[in-house]
Coordinates of C-alpha atoms in Angstrom, one line a residue:
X24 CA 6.9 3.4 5.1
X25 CA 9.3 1.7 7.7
X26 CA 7.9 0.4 10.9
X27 CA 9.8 2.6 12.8
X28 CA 7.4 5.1 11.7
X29 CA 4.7 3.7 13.7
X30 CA 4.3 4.2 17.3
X31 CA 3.0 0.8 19.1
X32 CA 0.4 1.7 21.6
X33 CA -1.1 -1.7 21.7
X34 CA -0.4 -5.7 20.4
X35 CA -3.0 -4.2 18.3
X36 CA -3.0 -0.3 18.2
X37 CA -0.1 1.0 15.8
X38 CA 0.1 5.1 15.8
X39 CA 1.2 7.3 12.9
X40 CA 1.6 10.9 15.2
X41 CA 0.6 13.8 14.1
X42 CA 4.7 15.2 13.4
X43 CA 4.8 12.1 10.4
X44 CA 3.5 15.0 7.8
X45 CA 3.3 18.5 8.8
X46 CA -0.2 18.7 7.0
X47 CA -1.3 16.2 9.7
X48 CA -4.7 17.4 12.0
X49 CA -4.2 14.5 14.4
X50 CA -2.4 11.2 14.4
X51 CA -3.3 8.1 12.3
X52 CA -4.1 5.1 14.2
X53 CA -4.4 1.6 13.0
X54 CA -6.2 -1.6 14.7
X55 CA -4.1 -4.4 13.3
X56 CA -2.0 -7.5 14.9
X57 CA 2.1 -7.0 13.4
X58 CA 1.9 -9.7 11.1
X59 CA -1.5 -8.1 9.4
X60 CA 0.0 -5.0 9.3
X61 CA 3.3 -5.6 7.4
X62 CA 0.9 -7.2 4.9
X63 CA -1.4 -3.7 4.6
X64 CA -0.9 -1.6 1.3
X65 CA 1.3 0.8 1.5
X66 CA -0.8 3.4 -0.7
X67 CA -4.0 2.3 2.1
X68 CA -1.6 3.5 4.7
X69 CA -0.9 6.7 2.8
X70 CA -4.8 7.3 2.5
X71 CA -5.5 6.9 6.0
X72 CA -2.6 9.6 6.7
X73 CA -4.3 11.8 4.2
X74 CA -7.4 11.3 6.5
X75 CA -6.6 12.9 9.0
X76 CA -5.0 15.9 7.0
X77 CA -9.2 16.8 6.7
X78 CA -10.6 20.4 8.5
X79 CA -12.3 19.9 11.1
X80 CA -11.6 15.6 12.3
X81 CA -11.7 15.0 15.5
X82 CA -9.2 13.4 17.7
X83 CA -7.9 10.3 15.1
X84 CA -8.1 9.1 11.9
X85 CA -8.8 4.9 12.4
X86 CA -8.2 2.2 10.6
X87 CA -9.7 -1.1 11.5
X88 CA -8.1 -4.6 10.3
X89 CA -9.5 -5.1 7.0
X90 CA -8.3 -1.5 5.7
X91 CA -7.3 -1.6 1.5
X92 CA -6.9 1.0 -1.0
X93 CA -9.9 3.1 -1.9
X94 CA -10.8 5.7 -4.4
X95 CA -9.9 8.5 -2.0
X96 CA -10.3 7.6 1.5
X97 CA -9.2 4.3 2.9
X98 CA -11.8 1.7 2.8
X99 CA -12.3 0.2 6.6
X100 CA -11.4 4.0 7.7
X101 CA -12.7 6.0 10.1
X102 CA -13.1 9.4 11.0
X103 CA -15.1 12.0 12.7
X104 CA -15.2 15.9 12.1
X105 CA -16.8 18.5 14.2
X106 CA -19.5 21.5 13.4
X107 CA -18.8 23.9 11.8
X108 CA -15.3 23.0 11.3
X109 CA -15.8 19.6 9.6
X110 CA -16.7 18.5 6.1
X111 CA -19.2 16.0 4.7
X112 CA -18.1 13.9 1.8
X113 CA -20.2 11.7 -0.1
X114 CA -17.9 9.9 -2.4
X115 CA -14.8 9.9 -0.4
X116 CA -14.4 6.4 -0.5
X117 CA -15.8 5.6 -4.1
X118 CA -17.0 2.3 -4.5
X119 CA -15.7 -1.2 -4.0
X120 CA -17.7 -3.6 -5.6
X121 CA -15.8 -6.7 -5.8
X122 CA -18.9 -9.2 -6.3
X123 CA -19.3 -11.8 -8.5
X124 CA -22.8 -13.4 -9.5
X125 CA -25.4 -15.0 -7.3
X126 CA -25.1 -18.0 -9.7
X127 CA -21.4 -18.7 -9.3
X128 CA -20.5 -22.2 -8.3
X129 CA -19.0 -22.8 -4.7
X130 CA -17.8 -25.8 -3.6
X131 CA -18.7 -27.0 -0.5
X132 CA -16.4 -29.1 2.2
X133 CA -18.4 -32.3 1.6
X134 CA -17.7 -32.2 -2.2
X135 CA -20.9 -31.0 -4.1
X136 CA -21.4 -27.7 -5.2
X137 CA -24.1 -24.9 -5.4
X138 CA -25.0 -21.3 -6.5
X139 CA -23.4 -19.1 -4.1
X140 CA -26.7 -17.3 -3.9
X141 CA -28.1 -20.3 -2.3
X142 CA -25.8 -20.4 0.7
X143 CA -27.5 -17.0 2.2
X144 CA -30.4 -19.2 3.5
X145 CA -27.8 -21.9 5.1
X146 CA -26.4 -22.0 8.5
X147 CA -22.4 -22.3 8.9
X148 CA -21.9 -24.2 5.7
X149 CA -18.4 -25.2 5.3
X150 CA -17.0 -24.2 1.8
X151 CA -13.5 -24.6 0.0
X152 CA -11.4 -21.6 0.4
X153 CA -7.7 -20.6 -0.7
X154 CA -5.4 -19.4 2.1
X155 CA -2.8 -17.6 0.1
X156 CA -0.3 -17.3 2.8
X157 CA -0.3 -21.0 3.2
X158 CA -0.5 -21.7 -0.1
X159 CA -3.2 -24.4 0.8
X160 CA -6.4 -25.3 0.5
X161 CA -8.4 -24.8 3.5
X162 CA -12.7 -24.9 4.6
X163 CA -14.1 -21.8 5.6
X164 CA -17.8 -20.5 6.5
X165 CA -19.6 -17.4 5.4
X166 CA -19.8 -14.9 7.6
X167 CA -21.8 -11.9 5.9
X168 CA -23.7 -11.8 2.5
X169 CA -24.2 -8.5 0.5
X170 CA -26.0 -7.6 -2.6
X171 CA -26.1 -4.7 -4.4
X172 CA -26.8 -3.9 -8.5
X173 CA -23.8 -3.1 -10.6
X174 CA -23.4 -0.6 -13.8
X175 CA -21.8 -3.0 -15.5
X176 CA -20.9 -7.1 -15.4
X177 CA -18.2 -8.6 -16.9
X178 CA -17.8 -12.3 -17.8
X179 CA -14.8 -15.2 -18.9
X180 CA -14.3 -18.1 -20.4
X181 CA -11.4 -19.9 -20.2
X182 CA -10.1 -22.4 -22.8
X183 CA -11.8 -25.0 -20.6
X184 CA -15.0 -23.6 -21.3
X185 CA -15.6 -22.9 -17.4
X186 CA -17.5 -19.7 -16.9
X187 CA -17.6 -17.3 -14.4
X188 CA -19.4 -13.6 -13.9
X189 CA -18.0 -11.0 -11.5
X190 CA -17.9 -6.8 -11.2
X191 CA -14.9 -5.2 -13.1
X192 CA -13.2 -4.7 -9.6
X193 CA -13.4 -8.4 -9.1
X194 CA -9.7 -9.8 -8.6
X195 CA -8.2 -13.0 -10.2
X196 CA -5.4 -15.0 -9.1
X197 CA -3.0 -15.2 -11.8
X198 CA 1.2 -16.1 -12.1
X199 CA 1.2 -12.6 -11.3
X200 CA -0.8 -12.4 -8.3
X201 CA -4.1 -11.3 -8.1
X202 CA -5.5 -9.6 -10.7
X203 CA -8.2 -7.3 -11.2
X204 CA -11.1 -8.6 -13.6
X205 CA -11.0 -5.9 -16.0
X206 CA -7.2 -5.6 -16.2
X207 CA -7.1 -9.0 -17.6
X208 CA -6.3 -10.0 -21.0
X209 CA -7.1 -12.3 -24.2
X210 CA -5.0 -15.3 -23.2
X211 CA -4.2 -14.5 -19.8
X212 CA -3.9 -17.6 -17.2
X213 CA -5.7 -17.2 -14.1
X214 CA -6.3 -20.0 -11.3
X215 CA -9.1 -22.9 -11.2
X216 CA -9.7 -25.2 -9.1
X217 CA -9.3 -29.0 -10.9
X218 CA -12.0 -30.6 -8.2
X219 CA -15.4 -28.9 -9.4
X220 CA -17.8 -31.5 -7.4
X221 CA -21.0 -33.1 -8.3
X222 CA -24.3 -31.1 -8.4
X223 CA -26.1 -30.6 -4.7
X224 CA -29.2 -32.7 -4.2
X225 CA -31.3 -31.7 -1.7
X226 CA -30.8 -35.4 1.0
X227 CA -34.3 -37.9 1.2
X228 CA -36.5 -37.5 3.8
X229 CA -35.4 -41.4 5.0
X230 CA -32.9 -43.3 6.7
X231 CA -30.6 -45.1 3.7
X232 CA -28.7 -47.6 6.5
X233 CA -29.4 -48.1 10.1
X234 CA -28.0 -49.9 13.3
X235 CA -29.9 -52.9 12.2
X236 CA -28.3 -53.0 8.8
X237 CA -24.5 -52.3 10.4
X238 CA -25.4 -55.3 12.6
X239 CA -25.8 -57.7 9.5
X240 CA -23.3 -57.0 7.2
X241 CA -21.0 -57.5 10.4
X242 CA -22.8 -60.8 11.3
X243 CA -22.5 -61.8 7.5
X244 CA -18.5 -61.2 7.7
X245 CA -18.2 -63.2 11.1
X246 CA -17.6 -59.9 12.9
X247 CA -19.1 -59.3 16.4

């Protein structure tokens, strides 16, 4: 799709109208800043589209920021149809299960790491993140935790004998970009991070250096 397909309504309202497709019920409309949308998938664009081709949907099909490619539906879509015009589907979207195990090692911003499980009972803990489009390493805080049980788990081991579980869906970042778990192969290279910390201790219940000790190692070194 080109941008000039879209129709700006807002900085952050892009419209698809309703003449795009001539299957269209009603235009496609998604919530996204420019520089978020020229990074949304193409084929997640196509589902919303095919959204609001559905009988009965009332007045838009939506999109909010985080839209990506689902099993059917877009995943961050939404949509509304009427009575007795509309449809119900119940596995329109599939599933998106990109998890990986409560045990998996985070590193935190102060250099230790723990159990990503662990972090759910925390308050705005900084961890280390990866912004891809800097290319950088950056801190970041959980925002939302979710758990659910999966049909199946998959795990690797990598010729460093680090370890990691995670869902099939689960992508990797590899020379190739990221990668989905399960489409990974015997000798593939994926992405660690060098830096894995030193086990989390949970701090002493006592002061280890006060004013009074600052005081007299300055006094000692002829600082005043």
């Amino acid at each position: 799709m080109q941008k000039s397909d879209f129709k700006k309504i807002t900085g952050y309202l892009w419209e698809i109208p309703k003449s795009f497709r001539s299957d269209m019920q009603v235009p496609a409309r998604i919530y996204a800043s420019e520089e978020i949308l020229g990074d949304v998938e193409e084929d997640a664009i196509k589902q919303v589209i095919n959204v609001a081709t559905l009988p009965g949907i009332v007045k838009y099909s939506l999109a909010m920021p985080d839209i990506h490619t689902g099993y059917g539906f877009v995943i961050g879509g939404v949509a509304a149809t009427n009575f007795p015009e509309g449809m119900i589907s119940p596995g329109g979207i599939g599933y998106d299960q990109n998890c990986l195990s409560g045990d998996t090692k985070v590193l935190h911003s102060l250099g230790y790491y723990l159990p990503m499980k662990s972090l759910e009972k925390k308050d705005r803990e900084e961890i280390k993140c990866v912004d891809f489009k800097k290319d950088k390493i950056e801190n970041s805080i959980p925002f939302n935790f979710l758990r659910k049980e999966t049909p199946s788990i998959l795990k690797i081991t990598t010729k460093t004998r680090r370890e990691i579980k995670a869902t099939p869906e689960h992508p990797f970042y590899t020379p190739e970009g990221m990668v989905e778990l399960r489409k990974l192969n015997l000798r593939d290279k994926i992405a660690i991070y060098s830096f894995e910390g030193v086990s989390y201790k949970k701090p002493l219940n006592r002061v280890i250096i006060d004013e009074k000790d600052v005081r007299g190692v300055l006094k000692k070194a002829g600082i005043k």
